[in-house]
Short mmCIF file of C-alpha atoms in Angstrom, two decimals:
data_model
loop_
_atom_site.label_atom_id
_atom_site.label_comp_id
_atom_site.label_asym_id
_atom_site.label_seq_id
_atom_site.Cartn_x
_atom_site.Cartn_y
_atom_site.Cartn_z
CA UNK A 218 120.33 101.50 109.00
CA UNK A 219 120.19 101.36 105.43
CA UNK A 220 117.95 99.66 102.78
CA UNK A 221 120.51 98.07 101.19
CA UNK A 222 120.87 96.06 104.53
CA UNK A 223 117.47 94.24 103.91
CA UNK A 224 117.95 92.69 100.45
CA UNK A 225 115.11 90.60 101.21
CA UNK A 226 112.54 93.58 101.01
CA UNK A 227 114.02 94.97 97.73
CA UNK A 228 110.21 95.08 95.73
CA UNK A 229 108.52 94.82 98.61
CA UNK A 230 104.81 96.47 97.96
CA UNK A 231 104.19 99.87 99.85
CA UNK A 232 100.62 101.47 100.18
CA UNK A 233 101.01 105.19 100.33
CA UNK A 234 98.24 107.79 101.47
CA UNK A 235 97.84 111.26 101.62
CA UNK A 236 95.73 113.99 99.48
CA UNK A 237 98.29 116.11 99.18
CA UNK A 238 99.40 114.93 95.07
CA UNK A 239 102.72 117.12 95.16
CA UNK A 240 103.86 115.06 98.53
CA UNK A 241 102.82 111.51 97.29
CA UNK A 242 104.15 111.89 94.07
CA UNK A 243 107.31 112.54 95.85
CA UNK A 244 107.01 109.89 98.41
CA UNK A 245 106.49 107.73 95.32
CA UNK A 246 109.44 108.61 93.71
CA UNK A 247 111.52 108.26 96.90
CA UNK A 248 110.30 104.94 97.44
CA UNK A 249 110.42 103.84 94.09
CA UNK A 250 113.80 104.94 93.49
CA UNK A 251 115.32 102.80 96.82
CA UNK A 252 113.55 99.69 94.79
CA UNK A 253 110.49 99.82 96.27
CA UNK A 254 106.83 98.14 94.73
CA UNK A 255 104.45 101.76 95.37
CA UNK A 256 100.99 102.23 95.06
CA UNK A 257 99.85 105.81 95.71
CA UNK A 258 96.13 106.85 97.07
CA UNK A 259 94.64 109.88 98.15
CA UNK A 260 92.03 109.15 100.10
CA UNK A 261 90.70 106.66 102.89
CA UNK A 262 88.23 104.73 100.66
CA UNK A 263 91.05 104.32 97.86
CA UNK A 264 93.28 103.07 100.49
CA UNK A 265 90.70 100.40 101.42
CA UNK A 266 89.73 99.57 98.36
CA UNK A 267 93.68 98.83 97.38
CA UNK A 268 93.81 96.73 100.28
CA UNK A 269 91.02 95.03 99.32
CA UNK A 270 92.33 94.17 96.20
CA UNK A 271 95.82 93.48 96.99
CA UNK A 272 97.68 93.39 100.38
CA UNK A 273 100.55 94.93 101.02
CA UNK A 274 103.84 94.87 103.02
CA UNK A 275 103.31 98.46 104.82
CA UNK A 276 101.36 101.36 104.34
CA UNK A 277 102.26 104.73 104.70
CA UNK A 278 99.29 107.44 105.14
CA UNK A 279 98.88 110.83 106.24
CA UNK A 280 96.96 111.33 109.77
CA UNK A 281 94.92 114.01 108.24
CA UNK A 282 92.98 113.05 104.77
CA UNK A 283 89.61 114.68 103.11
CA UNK A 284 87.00 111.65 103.23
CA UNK A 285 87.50 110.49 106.83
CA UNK A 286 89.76 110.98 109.63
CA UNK A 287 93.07 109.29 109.46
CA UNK A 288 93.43 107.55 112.92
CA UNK A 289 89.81 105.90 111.55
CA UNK A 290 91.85 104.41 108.90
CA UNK A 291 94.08 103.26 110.97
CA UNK A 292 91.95 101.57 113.14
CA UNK A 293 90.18 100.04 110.38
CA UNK A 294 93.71 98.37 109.02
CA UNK A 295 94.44 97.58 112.59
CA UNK A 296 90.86 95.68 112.95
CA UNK A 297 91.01 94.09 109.72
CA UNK A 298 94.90 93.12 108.92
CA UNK A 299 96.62 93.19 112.62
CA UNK A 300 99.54 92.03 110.88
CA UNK A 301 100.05 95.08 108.62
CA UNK A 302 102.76 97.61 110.06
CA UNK A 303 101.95 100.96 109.61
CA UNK A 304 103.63 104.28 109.48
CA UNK A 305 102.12 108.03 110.09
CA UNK A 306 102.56 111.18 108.62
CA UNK A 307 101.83 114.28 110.74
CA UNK A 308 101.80 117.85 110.73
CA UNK A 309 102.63 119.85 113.97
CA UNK A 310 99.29 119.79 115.34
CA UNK A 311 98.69 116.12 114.93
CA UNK A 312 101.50 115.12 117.14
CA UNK A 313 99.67 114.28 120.08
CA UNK A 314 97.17 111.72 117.63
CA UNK A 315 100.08 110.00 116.30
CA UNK A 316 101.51 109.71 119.65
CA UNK A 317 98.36 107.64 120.74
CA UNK A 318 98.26 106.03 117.41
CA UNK A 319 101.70 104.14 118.10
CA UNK A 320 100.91 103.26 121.61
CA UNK A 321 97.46 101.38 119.71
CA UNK A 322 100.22 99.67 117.22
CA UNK A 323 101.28 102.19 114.65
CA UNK A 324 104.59 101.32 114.13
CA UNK A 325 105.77 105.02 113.82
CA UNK A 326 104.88 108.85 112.59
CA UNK A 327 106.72 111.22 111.17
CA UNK A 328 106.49 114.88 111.33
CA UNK A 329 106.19 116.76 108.11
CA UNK A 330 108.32 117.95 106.44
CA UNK A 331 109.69 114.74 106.80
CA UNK A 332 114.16 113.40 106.51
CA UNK A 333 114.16 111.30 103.16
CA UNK A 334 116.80 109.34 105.00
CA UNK A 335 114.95 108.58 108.09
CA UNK A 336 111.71 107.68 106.34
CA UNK A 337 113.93 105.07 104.47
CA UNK A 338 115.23 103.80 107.70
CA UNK A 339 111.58 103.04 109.36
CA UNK A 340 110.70 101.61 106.27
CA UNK A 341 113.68 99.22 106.45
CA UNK A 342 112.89 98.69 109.86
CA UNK A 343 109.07 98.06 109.52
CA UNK A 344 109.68 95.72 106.48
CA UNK A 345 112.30 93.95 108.40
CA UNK A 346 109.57 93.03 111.10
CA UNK A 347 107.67 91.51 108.51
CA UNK A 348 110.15 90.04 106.48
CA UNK A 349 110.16 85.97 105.83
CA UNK A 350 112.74 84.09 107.87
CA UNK A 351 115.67 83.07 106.50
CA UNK A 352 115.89 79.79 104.86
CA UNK A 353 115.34 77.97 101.76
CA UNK A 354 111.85 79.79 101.33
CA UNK A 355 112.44 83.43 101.54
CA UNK A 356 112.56 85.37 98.65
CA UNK A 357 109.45 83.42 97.38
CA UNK A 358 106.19 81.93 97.90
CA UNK A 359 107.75 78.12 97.54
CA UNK A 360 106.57 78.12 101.28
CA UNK A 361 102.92 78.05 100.81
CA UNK A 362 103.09 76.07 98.12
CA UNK A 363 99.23 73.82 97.79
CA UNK A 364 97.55 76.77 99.32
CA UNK A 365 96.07 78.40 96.72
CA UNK A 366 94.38 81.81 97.58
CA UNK A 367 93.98 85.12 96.21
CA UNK A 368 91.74 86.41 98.59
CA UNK A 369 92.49 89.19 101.61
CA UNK A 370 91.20 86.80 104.33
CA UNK A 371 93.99 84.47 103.19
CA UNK A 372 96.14 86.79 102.40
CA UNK A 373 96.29 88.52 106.23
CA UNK A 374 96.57 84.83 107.49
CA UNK A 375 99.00 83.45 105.63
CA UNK A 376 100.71 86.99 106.79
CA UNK A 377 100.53 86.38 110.15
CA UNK A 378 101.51 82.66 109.92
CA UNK A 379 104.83 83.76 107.79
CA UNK A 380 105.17 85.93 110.95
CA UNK A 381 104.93 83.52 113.46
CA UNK A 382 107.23 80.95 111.65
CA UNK A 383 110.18 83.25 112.44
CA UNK A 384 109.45 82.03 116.12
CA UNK A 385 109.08 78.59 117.73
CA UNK A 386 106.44 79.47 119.70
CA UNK A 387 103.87 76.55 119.55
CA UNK A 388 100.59 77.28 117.27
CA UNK A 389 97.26 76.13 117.52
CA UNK A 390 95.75 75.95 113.93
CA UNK A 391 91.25 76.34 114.45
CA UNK A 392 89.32 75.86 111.60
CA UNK A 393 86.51 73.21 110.46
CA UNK A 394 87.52 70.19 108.43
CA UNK A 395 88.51 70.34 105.31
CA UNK A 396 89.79 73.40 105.38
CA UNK A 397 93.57 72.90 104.89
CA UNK A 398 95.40 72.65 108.36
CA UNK A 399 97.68 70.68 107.77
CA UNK A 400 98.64 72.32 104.63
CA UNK A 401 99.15 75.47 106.79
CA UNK A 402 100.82 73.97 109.41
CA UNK A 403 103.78 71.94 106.58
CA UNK A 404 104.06 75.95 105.01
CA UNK A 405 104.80 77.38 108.61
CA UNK A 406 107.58 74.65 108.85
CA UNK A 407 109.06 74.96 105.65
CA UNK A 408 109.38 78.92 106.56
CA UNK A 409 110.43 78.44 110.01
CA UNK A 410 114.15 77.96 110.85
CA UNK A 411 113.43 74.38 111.21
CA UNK A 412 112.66 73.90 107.64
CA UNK A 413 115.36 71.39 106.66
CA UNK A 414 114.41 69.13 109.65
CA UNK A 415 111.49 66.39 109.93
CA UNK A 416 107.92 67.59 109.41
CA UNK A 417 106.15 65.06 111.08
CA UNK A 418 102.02 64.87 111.13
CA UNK A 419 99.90 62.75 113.51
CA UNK A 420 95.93 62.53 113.52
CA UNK A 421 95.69 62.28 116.80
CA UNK A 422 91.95 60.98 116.10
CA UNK A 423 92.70 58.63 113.93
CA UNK A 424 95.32 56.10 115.36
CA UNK A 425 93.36 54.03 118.21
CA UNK A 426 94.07 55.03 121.94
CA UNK A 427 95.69 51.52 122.83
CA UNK A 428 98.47 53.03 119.85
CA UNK A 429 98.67 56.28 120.43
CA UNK A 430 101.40 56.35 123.01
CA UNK A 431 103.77 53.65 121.02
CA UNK A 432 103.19 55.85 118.04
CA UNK A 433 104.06 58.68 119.92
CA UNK A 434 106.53 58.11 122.49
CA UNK A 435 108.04 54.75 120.92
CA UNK A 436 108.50 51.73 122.92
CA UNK A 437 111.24 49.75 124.38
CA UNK A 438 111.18 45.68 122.90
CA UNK A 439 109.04 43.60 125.42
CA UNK A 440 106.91 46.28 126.21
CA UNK A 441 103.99 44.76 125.80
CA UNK A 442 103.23 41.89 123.87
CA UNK A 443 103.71 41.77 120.25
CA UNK A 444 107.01 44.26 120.80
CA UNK A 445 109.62 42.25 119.51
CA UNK A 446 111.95 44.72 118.92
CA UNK A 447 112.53 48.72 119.60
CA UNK A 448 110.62 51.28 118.33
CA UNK A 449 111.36 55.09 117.94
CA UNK A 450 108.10 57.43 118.47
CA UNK A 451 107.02 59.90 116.24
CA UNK A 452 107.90 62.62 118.78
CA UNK A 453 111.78 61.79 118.75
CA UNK A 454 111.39 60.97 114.98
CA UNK A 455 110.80 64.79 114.64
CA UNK A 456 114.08 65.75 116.85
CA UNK A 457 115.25 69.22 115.40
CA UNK A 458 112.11 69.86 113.09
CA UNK A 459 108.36 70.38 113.75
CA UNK A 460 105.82 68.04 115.02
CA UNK A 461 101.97 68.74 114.41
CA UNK A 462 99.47 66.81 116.01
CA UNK A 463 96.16 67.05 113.92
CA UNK A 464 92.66 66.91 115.30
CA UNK A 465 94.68 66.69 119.37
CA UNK A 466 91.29 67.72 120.83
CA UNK A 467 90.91 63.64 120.27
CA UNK A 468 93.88 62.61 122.74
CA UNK A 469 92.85 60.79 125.58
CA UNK A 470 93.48 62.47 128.58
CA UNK A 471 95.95 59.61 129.72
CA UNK A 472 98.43 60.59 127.16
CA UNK A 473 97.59 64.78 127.42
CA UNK A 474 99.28 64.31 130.32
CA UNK A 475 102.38 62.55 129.34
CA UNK A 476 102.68 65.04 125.91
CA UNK A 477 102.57 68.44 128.26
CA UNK A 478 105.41 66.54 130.15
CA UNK A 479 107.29 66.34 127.41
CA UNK A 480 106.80 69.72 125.99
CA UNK A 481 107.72 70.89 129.52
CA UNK A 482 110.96 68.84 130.06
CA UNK A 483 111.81 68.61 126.42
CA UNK A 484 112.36 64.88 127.25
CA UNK A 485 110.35 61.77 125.54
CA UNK A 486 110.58 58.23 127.55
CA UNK A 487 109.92 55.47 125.38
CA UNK A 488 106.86 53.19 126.75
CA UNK A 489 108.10 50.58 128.63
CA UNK A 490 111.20 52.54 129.68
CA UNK A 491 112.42 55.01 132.78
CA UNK A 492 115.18 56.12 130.72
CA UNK A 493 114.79 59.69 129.20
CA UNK A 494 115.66 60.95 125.65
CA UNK A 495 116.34 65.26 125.23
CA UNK A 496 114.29 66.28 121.94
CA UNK A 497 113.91 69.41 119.92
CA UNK A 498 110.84 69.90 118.46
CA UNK A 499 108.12 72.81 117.61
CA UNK A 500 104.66 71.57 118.08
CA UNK A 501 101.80 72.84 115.86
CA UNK A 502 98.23 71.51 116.84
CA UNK A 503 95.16 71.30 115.03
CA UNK A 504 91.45 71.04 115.89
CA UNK A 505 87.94 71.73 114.22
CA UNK A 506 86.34 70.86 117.88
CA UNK A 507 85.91 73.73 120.25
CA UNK A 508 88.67 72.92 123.15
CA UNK A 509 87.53 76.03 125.37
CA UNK A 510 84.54 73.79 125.67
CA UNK A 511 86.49 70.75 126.14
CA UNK A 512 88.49 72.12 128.76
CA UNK A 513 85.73 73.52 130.90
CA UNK A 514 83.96 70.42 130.27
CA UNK A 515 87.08 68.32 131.98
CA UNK A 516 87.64 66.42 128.31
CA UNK A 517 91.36 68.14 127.89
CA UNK A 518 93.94 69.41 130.37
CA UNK A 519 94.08 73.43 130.70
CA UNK A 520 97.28 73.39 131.02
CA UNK A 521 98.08 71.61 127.79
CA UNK A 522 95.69 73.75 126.75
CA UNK A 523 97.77 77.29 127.63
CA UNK A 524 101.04 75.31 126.56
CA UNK A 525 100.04 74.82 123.02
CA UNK A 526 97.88 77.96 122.29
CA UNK A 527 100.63 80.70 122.36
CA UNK A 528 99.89 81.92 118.84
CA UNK A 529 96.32 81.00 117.27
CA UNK A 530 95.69 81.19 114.07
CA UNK A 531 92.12 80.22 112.05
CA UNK A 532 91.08 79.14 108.77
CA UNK A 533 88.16 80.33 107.18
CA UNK A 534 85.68 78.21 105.83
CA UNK A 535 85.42 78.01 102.14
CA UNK A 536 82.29 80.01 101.96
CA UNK A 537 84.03 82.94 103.22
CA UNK A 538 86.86 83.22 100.69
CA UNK A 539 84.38 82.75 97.52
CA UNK A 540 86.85 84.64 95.37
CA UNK A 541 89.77 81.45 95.87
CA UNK A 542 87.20 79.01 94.35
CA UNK A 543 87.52 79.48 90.72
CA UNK A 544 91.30 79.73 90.98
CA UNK A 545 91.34 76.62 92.90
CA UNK A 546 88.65 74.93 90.84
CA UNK A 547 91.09 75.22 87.86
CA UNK A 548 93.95 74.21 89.19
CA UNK A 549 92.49 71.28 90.53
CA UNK A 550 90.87 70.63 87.10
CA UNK A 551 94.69 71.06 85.25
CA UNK A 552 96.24 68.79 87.87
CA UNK A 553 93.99 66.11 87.78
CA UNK A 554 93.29 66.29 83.74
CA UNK A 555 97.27 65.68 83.83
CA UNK A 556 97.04 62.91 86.42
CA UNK A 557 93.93 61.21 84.41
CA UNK A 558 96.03 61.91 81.02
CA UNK A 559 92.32 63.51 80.23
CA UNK A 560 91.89 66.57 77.88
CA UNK A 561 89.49 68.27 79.64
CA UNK A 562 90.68 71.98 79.84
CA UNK A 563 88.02 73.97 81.46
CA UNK A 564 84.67 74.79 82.45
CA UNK A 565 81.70 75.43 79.72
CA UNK A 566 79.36 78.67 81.02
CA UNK A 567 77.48 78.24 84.22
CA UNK A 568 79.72 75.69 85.53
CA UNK A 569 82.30 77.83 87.00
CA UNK A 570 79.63 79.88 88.61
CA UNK A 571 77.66 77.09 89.83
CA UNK A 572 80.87 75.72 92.27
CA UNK A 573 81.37 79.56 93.02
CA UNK A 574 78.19 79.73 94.82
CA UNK A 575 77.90 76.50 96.20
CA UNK A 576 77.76 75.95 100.04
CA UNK A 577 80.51 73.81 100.55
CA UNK A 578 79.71 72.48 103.90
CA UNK A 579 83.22 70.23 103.42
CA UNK A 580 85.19 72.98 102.82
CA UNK A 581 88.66 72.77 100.15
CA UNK A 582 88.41 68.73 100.32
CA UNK A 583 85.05 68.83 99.50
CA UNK A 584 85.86 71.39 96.58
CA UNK A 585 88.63 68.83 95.72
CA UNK A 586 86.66 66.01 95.97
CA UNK A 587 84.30 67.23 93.38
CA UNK A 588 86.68 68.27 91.02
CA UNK A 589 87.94 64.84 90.34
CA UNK A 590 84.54 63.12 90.12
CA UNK A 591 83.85 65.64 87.23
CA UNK A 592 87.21 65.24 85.98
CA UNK A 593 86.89 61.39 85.78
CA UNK A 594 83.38 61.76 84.57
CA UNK A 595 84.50 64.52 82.22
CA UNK A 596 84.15 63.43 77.88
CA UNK A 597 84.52 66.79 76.35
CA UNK A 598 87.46 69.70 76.57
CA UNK A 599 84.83 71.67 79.04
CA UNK A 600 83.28 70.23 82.42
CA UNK A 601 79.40 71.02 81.86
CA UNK A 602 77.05 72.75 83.89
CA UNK A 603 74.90 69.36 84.33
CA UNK A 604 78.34 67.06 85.75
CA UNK A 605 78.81 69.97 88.07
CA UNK A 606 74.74 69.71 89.85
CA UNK A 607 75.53 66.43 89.47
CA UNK A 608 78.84 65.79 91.91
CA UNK A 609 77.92 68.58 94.30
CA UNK A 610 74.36 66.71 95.13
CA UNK A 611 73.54 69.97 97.37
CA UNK A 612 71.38 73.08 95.96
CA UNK A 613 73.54 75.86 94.94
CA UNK A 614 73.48 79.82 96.99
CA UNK A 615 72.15 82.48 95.36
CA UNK A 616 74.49 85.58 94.91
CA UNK A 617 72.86 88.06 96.42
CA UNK A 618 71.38 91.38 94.40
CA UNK A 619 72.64 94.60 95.55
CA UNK A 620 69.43 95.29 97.00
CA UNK A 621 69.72 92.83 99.40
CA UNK A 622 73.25 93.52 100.69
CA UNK A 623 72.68 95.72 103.98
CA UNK A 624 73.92 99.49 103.48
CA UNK A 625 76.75 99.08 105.89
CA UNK A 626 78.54 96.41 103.87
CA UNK A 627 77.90 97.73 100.29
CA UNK A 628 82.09 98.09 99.51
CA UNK A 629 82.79 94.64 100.63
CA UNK A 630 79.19 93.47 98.49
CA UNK A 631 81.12 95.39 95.52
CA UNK A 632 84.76 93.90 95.95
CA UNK A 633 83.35 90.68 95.91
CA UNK A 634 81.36 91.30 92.80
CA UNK A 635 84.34 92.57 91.20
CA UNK A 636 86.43 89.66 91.99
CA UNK A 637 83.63 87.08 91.17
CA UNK A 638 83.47 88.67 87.59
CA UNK A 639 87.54 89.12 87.06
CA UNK A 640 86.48 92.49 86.81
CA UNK A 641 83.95 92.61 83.95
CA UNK A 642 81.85 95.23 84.80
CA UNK A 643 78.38 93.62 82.76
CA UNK A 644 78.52 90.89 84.26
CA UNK A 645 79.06 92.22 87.98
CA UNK A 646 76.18 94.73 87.21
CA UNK A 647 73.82 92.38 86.33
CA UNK A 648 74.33 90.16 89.21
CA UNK A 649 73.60 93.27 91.33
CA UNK A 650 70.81 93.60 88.74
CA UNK A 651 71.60 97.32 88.64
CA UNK A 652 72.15 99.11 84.97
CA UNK A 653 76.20 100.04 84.02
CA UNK A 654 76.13 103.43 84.32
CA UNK A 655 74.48 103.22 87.87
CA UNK A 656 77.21 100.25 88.72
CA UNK A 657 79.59 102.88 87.65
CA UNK A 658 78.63 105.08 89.69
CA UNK A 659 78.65 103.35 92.93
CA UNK A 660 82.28 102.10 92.02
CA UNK A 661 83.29 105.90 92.19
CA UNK A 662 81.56 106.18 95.05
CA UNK A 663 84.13 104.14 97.04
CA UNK A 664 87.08 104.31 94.65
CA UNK A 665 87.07 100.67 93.16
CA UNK A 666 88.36 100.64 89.70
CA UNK A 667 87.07 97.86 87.99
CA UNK A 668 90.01 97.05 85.55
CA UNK A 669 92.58 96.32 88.61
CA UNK A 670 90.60 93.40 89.02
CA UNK A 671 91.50 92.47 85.59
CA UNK A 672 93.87 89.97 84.17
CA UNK A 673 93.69 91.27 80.52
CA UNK A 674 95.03 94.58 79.97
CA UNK A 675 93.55 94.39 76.27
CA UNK A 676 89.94 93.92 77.75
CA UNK A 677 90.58 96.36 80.67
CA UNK A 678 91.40 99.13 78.16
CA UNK A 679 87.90 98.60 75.86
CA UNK A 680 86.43 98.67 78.98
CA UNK A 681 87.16 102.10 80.58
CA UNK A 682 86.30 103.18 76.17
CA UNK A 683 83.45 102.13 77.09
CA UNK A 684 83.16 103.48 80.68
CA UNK A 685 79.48 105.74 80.28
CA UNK A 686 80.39 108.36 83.00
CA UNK A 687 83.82 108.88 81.21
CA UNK A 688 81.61 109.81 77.86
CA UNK A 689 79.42 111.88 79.31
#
């Protein structure tokens, strides 16, 4: 198998490893060369802290490095991004590691000195696990277009989901409300196979019980009274495409029953009606109630249950994915300004920082929500700090100093500081209300460099002038 056989992975970003410089140089060059995207580390902590910053389609490392063991790094990436494939590098000796390594989930090893030719090929064939599905998406991120993320939370879900979209197998979407679920389930349709067919959403909680069925299952005419003429259900409206039933821990159990008939027969009956109609349809669910609960509880069916939770996948809340709420903030602020023909551009000092740390209890609509009532509120080019207190009505979070963040999590403490600040090293020192040259310090003590968090090469450069340990 050749690269040239998955044009789809052509750029596709590679995380190499291995402290050996003459090796990675030459990996890089290999990889680079067959059109690859490379970023080369030589250590464990680098590797993390890359990952951290940017996620990408495989990694590459060496079994053996100088900070910490390499099957600890792989564990690690298994643990935190279960979605990532990953391929070994091993000496002799370290066969029988990288043997157990692949029956954990490595996706391969190779024994050094390594084939050019068949590294390429387990490349191509790891990338080709991962790759989108076919259809009008791939290529691009058109798919998960309104979720807006840059963090690596998001970024190993939305992963996974562009995984599972190859599939039909049915999907159960957890996360609180307000979090986007029905966002994530539309971008799982428009990269499944399925994409050109009906997306077709149902709040299950929202439609009254005495409804539900005719909405779902359609009715013949003279039904019931009022049904003067025939009605197609929302089920056989989605024949061929996907249908997702929002918030279904709300179904009644009446009509759980009648829905894991269908999904079992692949056959809808209109209400009113013995005759049955074959449909095609992938079902994606949604809940922010805990149906394990439910279902020992007798409120929903365990075997609906089992049918529609083949693949789960969860959204975090807000307040775990900090780093997405400025980016979303603005964009929100730009769309509305357009749709309120209002020239408000941006946030004036403070503001910004003060939705940042909020606590967000409703999650992205919430976030949303706000946005607007500043933007309608809004008389000058930047929101203020005031309008801000004002629509979120709830007492802001502290960011916490450094010396509060526990020992054990003092990377992830930095990595967030980093991408709260864009980079800028004053500013993420003083909210860890350390001095530079000590903030410095502990960034070279786990490999972060400051200025890939940067969006302004300019700015990044008078930075690292101004780097202390680098004058010293």
């Amino acid at each position: 198998m050749s690269t040239a056989a998955h044009p789809p992975n052509q750029g596709a970003h590679l995380l190499v490893v291995d402290d050996d410089a003459d090796l990675l140089r030459l990996l890089s060059m290999r990889l680079t060369a067959n059109g690859y995207r490379v970023t080369a580390v030589g250590s464990a902590e680098a590797a993390l802290a890359r990952l951290s910053i940017e996620l990408p389609r495989l990694v590459i490392s060496d079994i053996r490095l100088p900070d910490r063991d390499g099957m600890a790094l792989f564990q690690e990436i298994r643990h935190s991004y279960p979605a990532l494939p990953v391929i070994l590098l091993t000496a002799h000796g370290t066969i029988p590691d990288a043997v157990e390594a692949t029956t954990l989930g490595a996706y391969a090893y190779l024994t050094k000195p390594f084939d050019a030719k068949l590294l390429l090929e387990r490349v191509a064939q790891a990338l080709s696990l991962s790759a989108p599905a076919a259809g009008p998406a791939s290529g691009d991120d058109a798919w998960r277009s309104g979720l807006i993320s840059r963090s690596q939370v998001m970024d190993e879900l939305l992963a996974e989901a562009r995984l599972v979209a190859a599939s039909d197998a049915s999907i159960l979407i957890r996360g609180e409300s307000g979090t986007g679920k029905e966002l994530l389930a539309n971008a799982i349709h428009r990269a499944s196979r399925r994409a050109k067919a009906p997306f077709i959403a149902v709040n299950c909680g929202a439609i009254p019980e005495a409804l539900l069925e005719s909405e779902l299952f359609g009715h013949v005419k003279g039904a019931y009274t009022g049904a003067v003429a025939a009605r197609e259900g929302l089920v056989q409206a989605a024949d061929g495409g996907t249908l997702f039933l929002d918030e279904i821990g709300d179904m009644p159990l009446l009509l759980q029953v009648k829905l894991l008939r269908v999904l079992q027969e692949r056959v809808v009956r209109q209400l009113g009606s013995d005759a049955g109609k074959p449909v095609d349809v992938r079902v994606l669910s949604a809940t922010h109630r805990d149906l394990d609960a439910a279902m020992h509880a007798g409120q929903f069916r365990e075997d609906l249950y089992y049918r529609l939770n083949v693949i789960t996948l969860t959204l975090p809340p807000l307040a775990e994915r900090r780093e997405d709420i400025a980016l979303m903030a603005t964009q929100f602020l730009q769309s509305l300004a357009a749709k309120y023909d209002k020239t408000v551009r941006g946030y004036a000092p403070g503001a910004l920082e003060a939705l940042t740390t909020a606590a967000w209890p409703g999650n992205v609509r919430q976030l949303y929500n706000v946005v607007e009532h500043v933007c309608a509120l809004a008389t000058a080019p930047l929101v203020p700090l005031s309008l801000v207190q004002r629509a979120l009505r709830v007492p802001s979070l502290e960011v916490l100093s450094y010396t509060e963040a526990k020992q054990r999590f003092e990377r992830n403490y930095l990595v967030q500081l980093l991408k709260l600040t864009d980079g800028n090293v004053a500013d993420a020192a003083r909210l860890a209300e350390r001095n530079r040259t000590e903030f410095y310090r502990l960034l070279q003590k786990y490999d972060l460099d400051a200025s890939l968090f940067r969006s302004d090469s300019a700015v990044v450069a008078s930075e690292r002038q101004d780097d202390p340990l680098k004058n010293q």
